[in-house]
């Protein structure tokens, strides 16, 4: 009996001892790696944003006709940076590296990306800072992964977490940034990357916290849309119809980009000649339509708050699409998500001018969602990000518009590395 009692006692103590020997919580050392990645990503994003704001304020002093030589010179300088320091690549290179290069994003391209994108974004190019931030913070995740001696899926997950931290810092949507870093890797086996959703979410939260501390960011909508009031199930139909219109202009944007790409690739000129010509054309557009200058972060509020006529809005829509296409194809560096939101805002205002009875906010947000989902193939993250940026808390109508843009998108994706054919090869 004494032996049996001793055995039971030992078993009881062994059970009680488990929480002491082992971590009783879900988090482990990997949690701290994800958090560290997010903290560093937030610091990088905050520093980049501060430098970008000061540089933009300096270049904004050049108004009127001076904007033409200013943008041309900045284009030339950005091209020279790429020519002498190295080509940092574009978003398709990031996607390729995550998918086919074991999740490694090389930090060696960061100096060229940072410098060239600062010239391009601050001078008024129609590309935003999201792509440079994603590249730099994603490669920082890779660098940390190598320090911690991670391999395989763990290294890929940390790179994706770094990407998410950069994207979240700019848009202020941790969940949206996390999903974007996964959705942008779109392919037929995309589900395998969702192993990285928790690392991406943890990094995003810590990145957003650090970014908010650095630039004193508040919580709230970025763009001042009127409050939306649900009027019935027909709103989902309207969101889908507006989504179809937005998708149509997504197709138009893709074809315009392909057209200018053929023009800029017709002859093998050095990159700095292409960026110079691109800057000259962008300067001419910005001189005639100043609201098309810059990537649209502040200009979207100008559009919403201004009482612009139909003819002016149509001209702005046409020349903004041209400006984004020229910026993308002439070698300028940056991201096109916020510029596409600007196009969606303009399109929504045009719809409201043509049909005054429609809800302006629903039209704008639906067009924003559809055109971005059509081009980037990121319907879920687009929905959440737009809900955060616009204060549009009714996610379902946005989701209807996003899915419309996604399912009516061209079979051949705008971001070439998203193509399934690459995987088959």
Short mmCIF file of C-alpha atoms in Angstrom, two decimals:
data_model
loop_
_atom_site.label_atom_id
_atom_site.label_comp_id
_atom_site.label_asym_id
_atom_site.label_seq_id
_atom_site.Cartn_x
_atom_site.Cartn_y
_atom_site.Cartn_z
CA UNK A 1 0.00 0.00 0.00
CA UNK A 2 2.81 2.37 0.90
CA UNK A 3 4.43 1.81 -2.53
CA UNK A 4 1.13 2.51 -4.34
CA UNK A 5 0.60 5.68 -2.32
CA UNK A 6 4.10 6.83 -3.16
CA UNK A 7 3.51 6.21 -6.86
CA UNK A 8 0.24 8.19 -6.80
CA UNK A 9 1.97 10.99 -4.90
CA UNK A 10 4.82 11.11 -7.42
CA UNK A 11 2.36 11.17 -10.34
CA UNK A 12 0.46 14.04 -8.68
CA UNK A 13 3.63 16.07 -8.16
CA UNK A 14 4.67 15.38 -11.75
CA UNK A 15 1.35 16.80 -12.99
CA UNK A 16 1.66 19.85 -10.75
CA UNK A 17 5.22 20.34 -11.89
CA UNK A 18 4.34 20.66 -15.60
CA UNK A 19 3.46 24.39 -15.59
CA UNK A 20 6.71 25.12 -13.78
CA UNK A 21 8.94 23.15 -16.14
CA UNK A 22 7.17 24.27 -19.31
CA UNK A 23 5.71 27.56 -20.51
CA UNK A 24 1.97 27.35 -19.72
CA UNK A 25 1.09 29.96 -22.37
CA UNK A 26 0.79 29.78 -26.16
CA UNK A 27 3.55 32.32 -26.77
CA UNK A 28 7.19 31.21 -26.92
CA UNK A 29 10.48 32.71 -28.01
CA UNK A 30 9.11 33.02 -31.55
CA UNK A 31 6.57 35.54 -30.22
CA UNK A 32 9.42 37.81 -29.16
CA UNK A 33 11.04 37.47 -32.60
CA UNK A 34 7.78 38.55 -34.28
CA UNK A 35 7.39 41.41 -31.80
CA UNK A 36 10.99 42.55 -32.34
CA UNK A 37 10.45 42.46 -36.11
CA UNK A 38 7.38 44.66 -35.68
CA UNK A 39 9.13 47.11 -33.37
CA UNK A 40 12.06 47.53 -35.76
CA UNK A 41 9.64 47.78 -38.70
CA UNK A 42 7.73 50.54 -36.89
CA UNK A 43 10.94 52.47 -36.20
CA UNK A 44 12.00 52.18 -39.86
CA UNK A 45 8.55 53.27 -41.07
CA UNK A 46 8.44 56.19 -38.62
CA UNK A 47 11.90 57.40 -39.62
CA UNK A 48 11.11 57.08 -43.33
CA UNK A 49 7.83 58.97 -42.91
CA UNK A 50 9.47 61.87 -41.03
CA UNK A 51 12.20 62.25 -43.68
CA UNK A 52 9.58 61.98 -46.45
CA UNK A 53 7.41 64.71 -44.87
CA UNK A 54 10.32 67.14 -44.52
CA UNK A 55 11.58 66.46 -48.04
CA UNK A 56 8.06 66.85 -49.45
CA UNK A 57 7.60 70.20 -47.65
CA UNK A 58 10.88 71.44 -49.12
CA UNK A 59 10.01 70.44 -52.69
CA UNK A 60 6.43 71.76 -52.33
CA UNK A 61 7.80 75.30 -52.41
CA UNK A 62 8.34 74.87 -56.16
CA UNK A 63 4.94 75.76 -57.59
CA UNK A 64 3.57 76.82 -60.97
CA UNK A 65 5.89 76.24 -63.90
CA UNK A 66 8.72 75.38 -61.50
CA UNK A 67 7.08 72.01 -60.82
CA UNK A 68 8.13 70.80 -64.29
CA UNK A 69 11.94 71.15 -63.86
CA UNK A 70 11.63 70.06 -60.20
CA UNK A 71 10.04 66.73 -61.07
CA UNK A 72 12.34 66.24 -64.05
CA UNK A 73 15.45 66.78 -61.90
CA UNK A 74 14.14 64.50 -59.14
CA UNK A 75 13.41 61.84 -61.75
CA UNK A 76 16.97 62.16 -63.06
CA UNK A 77 18.43 61.90 -59.53
CA UNK A 78 16.30 58.84 -58.74
CA UNK A 79 17.48 57.22 -61.98
CA UNK A 80 21.11 57.96 -61.16
CA UNK A 81 20.68 56.38 -57.71
CA UNK A 82 19.29 53.21 -59.32
CA UNK A 83 21.98 53.22 -62.01
CA UNK A 84 24.96 53.56 -59.64
CA UNK A 85 23.77 51.90 -56.42
CA UNK A 86 21.64 49.13 -57.93
CA UNK A 87 18.12 48.35 -59.09
CA UNK A 88 15.93 47.63 -56.03
CA UNK A 89 13.26 46.02 -58.20
CA UNK A 90 9.50 46.42 -57.90
CA UNK A 91 6.66 44.63 -56.12
CA UNK A 92 6.83 41.62 -58.46
CA UNK A 93 10.41 40.97 -57.30
CA UNK A 94 9.27 40.91 -53.66
CA UNK A 95 6.53 38.40 -54.51
CA UNK A 96 8.98 36.25 -56.47
CA UNK A 97 11.52 36.18 -53.64
CA UNK A 98 8.91 35.17 -51.08
CA UNK A 99 7.58 32.40 -53.32
CA UNK A 100 10.69 31.05 -55.02
CA UNK A 101 13.72 32.31 -53.07
CA UNK A 102 12.89 30.51 -49.79
CA UNK A 103 11.27 33.67 -48.43
CA UNK A 104 14.46 35.74 -48.53
CA UNK A 105 14.36 39.48 -49.25
CA UNK A 106 17.87 40.86 -49.65
CA UNK A 107 18.71 43.97 -47.54
CA UNK A 108 21.42 44.99 -50.04
CA UNK A 109 18.74 46.66 -52.20
CA UNK A 110 17.46 48.88 -49.38
CA UNK A 111 19.72 51.96 -49.81
CA UNK A 112 18.77 52.25 -53.48
CA UNK A 113 15.06 51.72 -52.72
CA UNK A 114 15.00 54.29 -49.90
CA UNK A 115 16.87 57.03 -51.76
CA UNK A 116 15.16 56.60 -55.13
CA UNK A 117 11.67 56.36 -53.61
CA UNK A 118 12.24 59.51 -51.53
CA UNK A 119 12.98 61.49 -54.69
CA UNK A 120 10.00 59.95 -56.50
CA UNK A 121 7.39 60.26 -53.75
CA UNK A 122 8.44 63.62 -52.29
CA UNK A 123 8.64 65.40 -55.64
CA UNK A 124 5.05 64.48 -56.50
CA UNK A 125 5.08 61.19 -58.36
CA UNK A 126 1.83 59.22 -58.42
CA UNK A 127 3.26 56.39 -56.32
CA UNK A 128 3.10 56.04 -52.55
CA UNK A 129 5.62 54.91 -49.91
CA UNK A 130 3.97 51.52 -49.24
CA UNK A 131 6.15 49.50 -51.66
CA UNK A 132 9.48 50.89 -50.33
CA UNK A 133 8.34 50.26 -46.75
CA UNK A 134 7.27 46.69 -47.55
CA UNK A 135 10.64 45.99 -49.23
CA UNK A 136 12.74 47.47 -46.43
CA UNK A 137 10.81 46.00 -43.47
CA UNK A 138 10.42 42.64 -45.21
CA UNK A 139 14.16 42.39 -45.80
CA UNK A 140 14.69 43.40 -42.16
CA UNK A 141 12.58 40.36 -41.22
CA UNK A 142 14.86 38.20 -43.38
CA UNK A 143 17.94 39.71 -41.73
CA UNK A 144 16.59 39.00 -38.24
CA UNK A 145 15.67 35.48 -39.32
CA UNK A 146 19.26 34.83 -40.35
CA UNK A 147 20.51 36.19 -37.01
CA UNK A 148 18.18 33.79 -35.19
CA UNK A 149 19.27 31.01 -37.59
CA UNK A 150 15.78 30.37 -38.89
CA UNK A 151 15.23 28.26 -42.00
CA UNK A 152 12.40 27.16 -44.25
CA UNK A 153 8.89 28.28 -43.34
CA UNK A 154 10.04 30.01 -40.15
CA UNK A 155 12.31 32.32 -42.18
CA UNK A 156 9.59 32.93 -44.77
CA UNK A 157 7.10 33.72 -42.01
CA UNK A 158 9.44 36.28 -40.44
CA UNK A 159 9.96 37.94 -43.85
CA UNK A 160 6.19 38.11 -44.34
CA UNK A 161 5.82 39.49 -40.79
CA UNK A 162 8.31 42.22 -41.72
CA UNK A 163 6.32 43.06 -44.86
CA UNK A 164 3.14 43.27 -42.82
CA UNK A 165 4.76 45.60 -40.28
CA UNK A 166 5.71 48.09 -43.00
CA UNK A 167 2.33 48.02 -44.67
CA UNK A 168 0.47 48.33 -41.36
CA UNK A 169 2.49 51.33 -40.24
CA UNK A 170 1.36 53.34 -43.25
CA UNK A 171 -2.30 52.29 -43.30
CA UNK A 172 -2.90 51.90 -39.57
CA UNK A 173 -4.73 48.58 -40.02
CA UNK A 174 -2.88 45.66 -38.36
CA UNK A 175 -5.32 43.00 -39.59
CA UNK A 176 -5.53 44.53 -43.07
CA UNK A 177 -1.74 44.80 -43.30
CA UNK A 178 -1.32 41.20 -42.19
CA UNK A 179 -3.80 39.90 -44.75
CA UNK A 180 -2.28 42.07 -47.49
CA UNK A 181 1.16 40.57 -46.95
CA UNK A 182 -0.41 37.14 -47.59
CA UNK A 183 -2.90 38.03 -50.34
CA UNK A 184 -0.30 39.82 -52.46
CA UNK A 185 1.41 36.41 -52.78
CA UNK A 186 -1.72 35.19 -54.61
CA UNK A 187 -1.44 31.86 -56.37
CA UNK A 188 -3.41 28.62 -56.43
CA UNK A 189 -1.70 27.27 -53.28
CA UNK A 190 -1.85 30.57 -51.37
CA UNK A 191 -3.36 28.84 -48.36
CA UNK A 192 0.07 27.50 -47.36
CA UNK A 193 1.22 31.03 -46.55
CA UNK A 194 -1.54 31.48 -43.99
CA UNK A 195 0.77 29.74 -41.52
CA UNK A 196 2.32 33.22 -41.32
CA UNK A 197 -0.90 35.00 -40.29
CA UNK A 198 -0.12 35.06 -36.55
CA UNK A 199 3.52 36.20 -37.03
CA UNK A 200 2.27 38.91 -39.41
CA UNK A 201 -0.45 40.01 -36.99
CA UNK A 202 1.90 40.20 -33.99
CA UNK A 203 4.50 42.17 -35.98
CA UNK A 204 1.79 44.47 -37.34
CA UNK A 205 0.46 45.35 -33.89
CA UNK A 206 3.90 46.19 -32.50
CA UNK A 207 4.82 48.10 -35.67
CA UNK A 208 1.65 50.19 -35.49
CA UNK A 209 2.33 50.97 -31.83
CA UNK A 210 5.89 52.12 -32.53
CA UNK A 211 4.88 54.11 -35.64
CA UNK A 212 2.09 55.85 -33.69
CA UNK A 213 4.53 56.80 -30.92
CA UNK A 214 7.08 58.23 -33.37
CA UNK A 215 4.74 60.37 -35.49
CA UNK A 216 2.06 60.92 -32.78
CA UNK A 217 -0.57 59.15 -34.83
CA UNK A 218 -4.16 59.23 -33.60
CA UNK A 219 -6.91 56.69 -34.07
CA UNK A 220 -9.60 57.52 -36.59
CA UNK A 221 -10.42 57.74 -40.28
CA UNK A 222 -7.83 59.31 -42.58
CA UNK A 223 -10.31 60.54 -45.20
CA UNK A 224 -13.33 62.70 -44.33
CA UNK A 225 -16.20 60.90 -45.97
CA UNK A 226 -19.78 61.65 -44.96
CA UNK A 227 -21.41 59.15 -42.62
CA UNK A 228 -23.04 56.26 -44.47
CA UNK A 229 -26.54 55.15 -43.49
CA UNK A 230 -27.72 51.72 -44.53
CA UNK A 231 -30.99 51.99 -46.48
CA UNK A 232 -31.73 48.34 -47.26
CA UNK A 233 -30.59 45.26 -49.12
CA UNK A 234 -30.44 47.24 -52.36
CA UNK A 235 -27.26 48.84 -51.05
CA UNK A 236 -25.47 45.55 -51.76
CA UNK A 237 -26.71 45.72 -55.34
CA UNK A 238 -25.51 49.31 -55.63
CA UNK A 239 -22.12 48.33 -54.18
CA UNK A 240 -21.83 45.58 -56.79
CA UNK A 241 -22.83 47.92 -59.63
CA UNK A 242 -20.35 50.56 -58.47
CA UNK A 243 -17.82 47.73 -58.18
CA UNK A 244 -18.38 46.81 -61.83
CA UNK A 245 -17.67 50.43 -62.84
CA UNK A 246 -14.54 50.45 -60.67
CA UNK A 247 -13.41 47.15 -62.19
CA UNK A 248 -13.87 48.56 -65.70
CA UNK A 249 -11.47 51.36 -64.86
CA UNK A 250 -9.13 48.80 -63.29
CA UNK A 251 -8.97 47.14 -66.71
CA UNK A 252 -8.43 50.54 -68.37
CA UNK A 253 -5.60 51.31 -65.94
CA UNK A 254 -3.90 47.96 -66.66
CA UNK A 255 -4.08 48.49 -70.43
CA UNK A 256 -2.79 52.08 -70.13
CA UNK A 257 0.18 50.81 -68.08
CA UNK A 258 0.93 48.13 -70.70
CA UNK A 259 0.78 50.79 -73.43
CA UNK A 260 3.29 53.07 -71.70
CA UNK A 261 5.48 50.11 -70.81
CA UNK A 262 5.87 49.34 -74.52
CA UNK A 263 6.75 52.97 -75.19
CA UNK A 264 9.41 53.17 -72.46
CA UNK A 265 10.86 49.79 -73.43
CA UNK A 266 10.87 50.51 -77.18
CA UNK A 267 14.52 51.57 -76.99
CA UNK A 268 17.13 50.47 -74.46
CA UNK A 269 17.84 53.82 -72.84
CA UNK A 270 19.63 54.07 -69.46
CA UNK A 271 17.29 54.11 -66.49
CA UNK A 272 18.09 57.74 -65.63
CA UNK A 273 16.97 58.87 -69.10
CA UNK A 274 13.63 57.10 -68.62
CA UNK A 275 13.11 58.59 -65.16
CA UNK A 276 14.05 62.03 -66.49
CA UNK A 277 11.49 61.79 -69.31
CA UNK A 278 8.93 60.41 -66.87
CA UNK A 279 9.53 63.32 -64.49
CA UNK A 280 9.15 65.83 -67.31
CA UNK A 281 5.78 64.36 -68.35
CA UNK A 282 4.59 64.15 -64.75
CA UNK A 283 5.60 67.77 -64.18
CA UNK A 284 3.55 68.90 -67.18
CA UNK A 285 0.49 67.02 -65.87
CA UNK A 286 0.98 68.40 -62.34
CA UNK A 287 1.36 71.95 -63.70
CA UNK A 288 -2.01 71.75 -65.47
CA UNK A 289 -3.78 69.68 -62.78
CA UNK A 290 -2.05 70.29 -59.42
CA UNK A 291 -4.42 67.93 -57.58
CA UNK A 292 -2.94 65.00 -59.52
CA UNK A 293 0.49 65.68 -58.01
CA UNK A 294 1.60 63.38 -55.17
CA UNK A 295 0.23 59.96 -54.32
CA UNK A 296 -3.13 61.12 -52.98
CA UNK A 297 -2.89 60.77 -49.19
CA UNK A 298 -3.97 64.41 -48.64
CA UNK A 299 -5.41 65.04 -52.10
CA UNK A 300 -8.28 62.59 -51.54
CA UNK A 301 -9.63 64.91 -48.81
CA UNK A 302 -9.32 67.84 -51.22
CA UNK A 303 -11.42 65.94 -53.72
CA UNK A 304 -14.05 64.97 -51.14
CA UNK A 305 -14.25 68.46 -49.60
CA UNK A 306 -14.19 70.37 -52.90
CA UNK A 307 -17.25 71.15 -54.97
CA UNK A 308 -15.79 70.20 -58.36
CA UNK A 309 -17.78 70.07 -61.56
CA UNK A 310 -18.28 66.97 -63.70
CA UNK A 311 -15.97 68.07 -66.53
CA UNK A 312 -13.11 68.80 -64.13
CA UNK A 313 -13.53 65.45 -62.37
CA UNK A 314 -13.43 63.59 -65.70
CA UNK A 315 -10.19 65.38 -66.64
CA UNK A 316 -8.68 64.61 -63.23
CA UNK A 317 -9.66 60.94 -63.63
CA UNK A 318 -8.04 60.69 -67.07
CA UNK A 319 -4.83 62.49 -66.16
CA UNK A 320 -4.42 60.73 -62.81
CA UNK A 321 -4.56 57.35 -64.57
CA UNK A 322 -2.00 58.65 -67.07
CA UNK A 323 0.19 59.98 -64.24
CA UNK A 324 0.18 56.65 -62.36
CA UNK A 325 0.92 54.74 -65.57
CA UNK A 326 3.84 57.02 -66.47
CA UNK A 327 5.20 56.83 -62.93
CA UNK A 328 5.04 53.03 -62.88
CA UNK A 329 6.56 52.46 -66.31
CA UNK A 330 9.26 55.15 -66.43
CA UNK A 331 11.28 53.61 -63.61
CA UNK A 332 10.03 55.71 -60.69
CA UNK A 333 9.81 53.79 -57.42
CA UNK A 334 6.86 53.50 -55.07
CA UNK A 335 3.49 51.81 -54.55
CA UNK A 336 0.27 52.35 -56.46
CA UNK A 337 -2.38 51.42 -53.87
CA UNK A 338 -3.23 54.90 -52.51
CA UNK A 339 -3.09 56.41 -56.05
CA UNK A 340 -5.67 53.78 -57.07
CA UNK A 341 -7.81 54.84 -54.10
CA UNK A 342 -7.58 58.41 -55.47
CA UNK A 343 -8.85 57.15 -58.83
CA UNK A 344 -11.69 55.33 -57.06
CA UNK A 345 -12.62 58.52 -55.17
CA UNK A 346 -12.75 60.52 -58.40
CA UNK A 347 -14.84 57.84 -60.06
CA UNK A 348 -17.30 57.77 -57.14
CA UNK A 349 -17.71 61.57 -57.30
CA UNK A 350 -18.36 61.35 -61.05
CA UNK A 351 -21.08 58.74 -60.42
CA UNK A 352 -22.64 61.02 -57.81
CA UNK A 353 -22.59 63.95 -60.26
CA UNK A 354 -24.32 61.84 -62.89
CA UNK A 355 -26.82 60.31 -60.42
CA UNK A 356 -27.27 62.73 -57.48
CA UNK A 357 -29.63 60.31 -55.73
CA UNK A 358 -26.91 57.73 -54.97
CA UNK A 359 -25.04 57.72 -51.68
CA UNK A 360 -21.70 59.46 -52.32
CA UNK A 361 -19.83 57.55 -49.63
CA UNK A 362 -21.05 54.16 -50.83
CA UNK A 363 -20.12 55.04 -54.44
CA UNK A 364 -16.64 56.25 -53.49
CA UNK A 365 -15.74 53.35 -51.20
CA UNK A 366 -17.13 50.74 -53.62
CA UNK A 367 -15.11 52.16 -56.53
CA UNK A 368 -12.00 52.34 -54.35
CA UNK A 369 -12.39 48.72 -53.29
CA UNK A 370 -13.15 47.32 -56.74
CA UNK A 371 -10.33 49.03 -58.64
CA UNK A 372 -7.72 48.06 -56.03
CA UNK A 373 -8.95 44.47 -55.77
CA UNK A 374 -8.96 44.22 -59.57
CA UNK A 375 -5.35 45.38 -59.88
CA UNK A 376 -3.75 43.85 -56.77
CA UNK A 377 -6.05 40.81 -56.23
CA UNK A 378 -6.34 41.48 -52.49
CA UNK A 379 -10.11 41.60 -51.74
CA UNK A 380 -10.02 40.77 -48.02
CA UNK A 381 -7.24 43.15 -47.02
CA UNK A 382 -8.66 45.88 -49.28
CA UNK A 383 -11.98 45.65 -47.43
CA UNK A 384 -10.41 45.95 -43.98
CA UNK A 385 -7.95 48.69 -44.96
CA UNK A 386 -10.68 50.82 -46.54
CA UNK A 387 -12.89 50.34 -43.51
CA UNK A 388 -10.05 51.73 -41.37
CA UNK A 389 -9.05 54.62 -43.66
CA UNK A 390 -12.58 55.83 -44.42
CA UNK A 391 -14.40 55.02 -41.19
CA UNK A 392 -16.87 52.98 -43.26
CA UNK A 393 -17.80 50.43 -40.60
CA UNK A 394 -20.24 48.43 -42.73
CA UNK A 395 -17.78 45.90 -44.13
CA UNK A 396 -20.26 43.84 -46.15
CA UNK A 397 -20.96 46.38 -48.95
CA UNK A 398 -17.20 46.98 -49.32
CA UNK A 399 -16.67 43.22 -49.48
CA UNK A 400 -19.26 42.92 -52.26
CA UNK A 401 -17.42 45.59 -54.28
CA UNK A 402 -13.99 44.05 -53.52
CA UNK A 403 -15.09 40.58 -54.60
CA UNK A 404 -16.63 42.07 -57.75
CA UNK A 405 -13.28 43.62 -58.63
CA UNK A 406 -11.43 40.41 -57.78
CA UNK A 407 -13.59 38.00 -59.78
CA UNK A 408 -13.91 40.32 -62.79
CA UNK A 409 -10.16 41.04 -62.89
CA UNK A 410 -8.15 40.06 -65.98
CA UNK A 411 -7.00 36.44 -65.98
CA UNK A 412 -3.43 37.60 -66.58
CA UNK A 413 -2.60 39.54 -63.37
CA UNK A 414 -1.20 43.06 -63.34
CA UNK A 415 1.59 41.92 -60.98
CA UNK A 416 3.20 39.36 -63.26
CA UNK A 417 4.72 37.28 -60.46
CA UNK A 418 1.20 36.46 -59.20
CA UNK A 419 0.64 34.36 -62.33
CA UNK A 420 0.07 30.64 -61.77
CA UNK A 421 2.05 29.85 -64.93
CA UNK A 422 5.26 30.82 -63.16
CA UNK A 423 4.61 28.14 -60.59
CA UNK A 424 3.88 25.50 -63.21
CA UNK A 425 7.17 26.25 -64.91
#
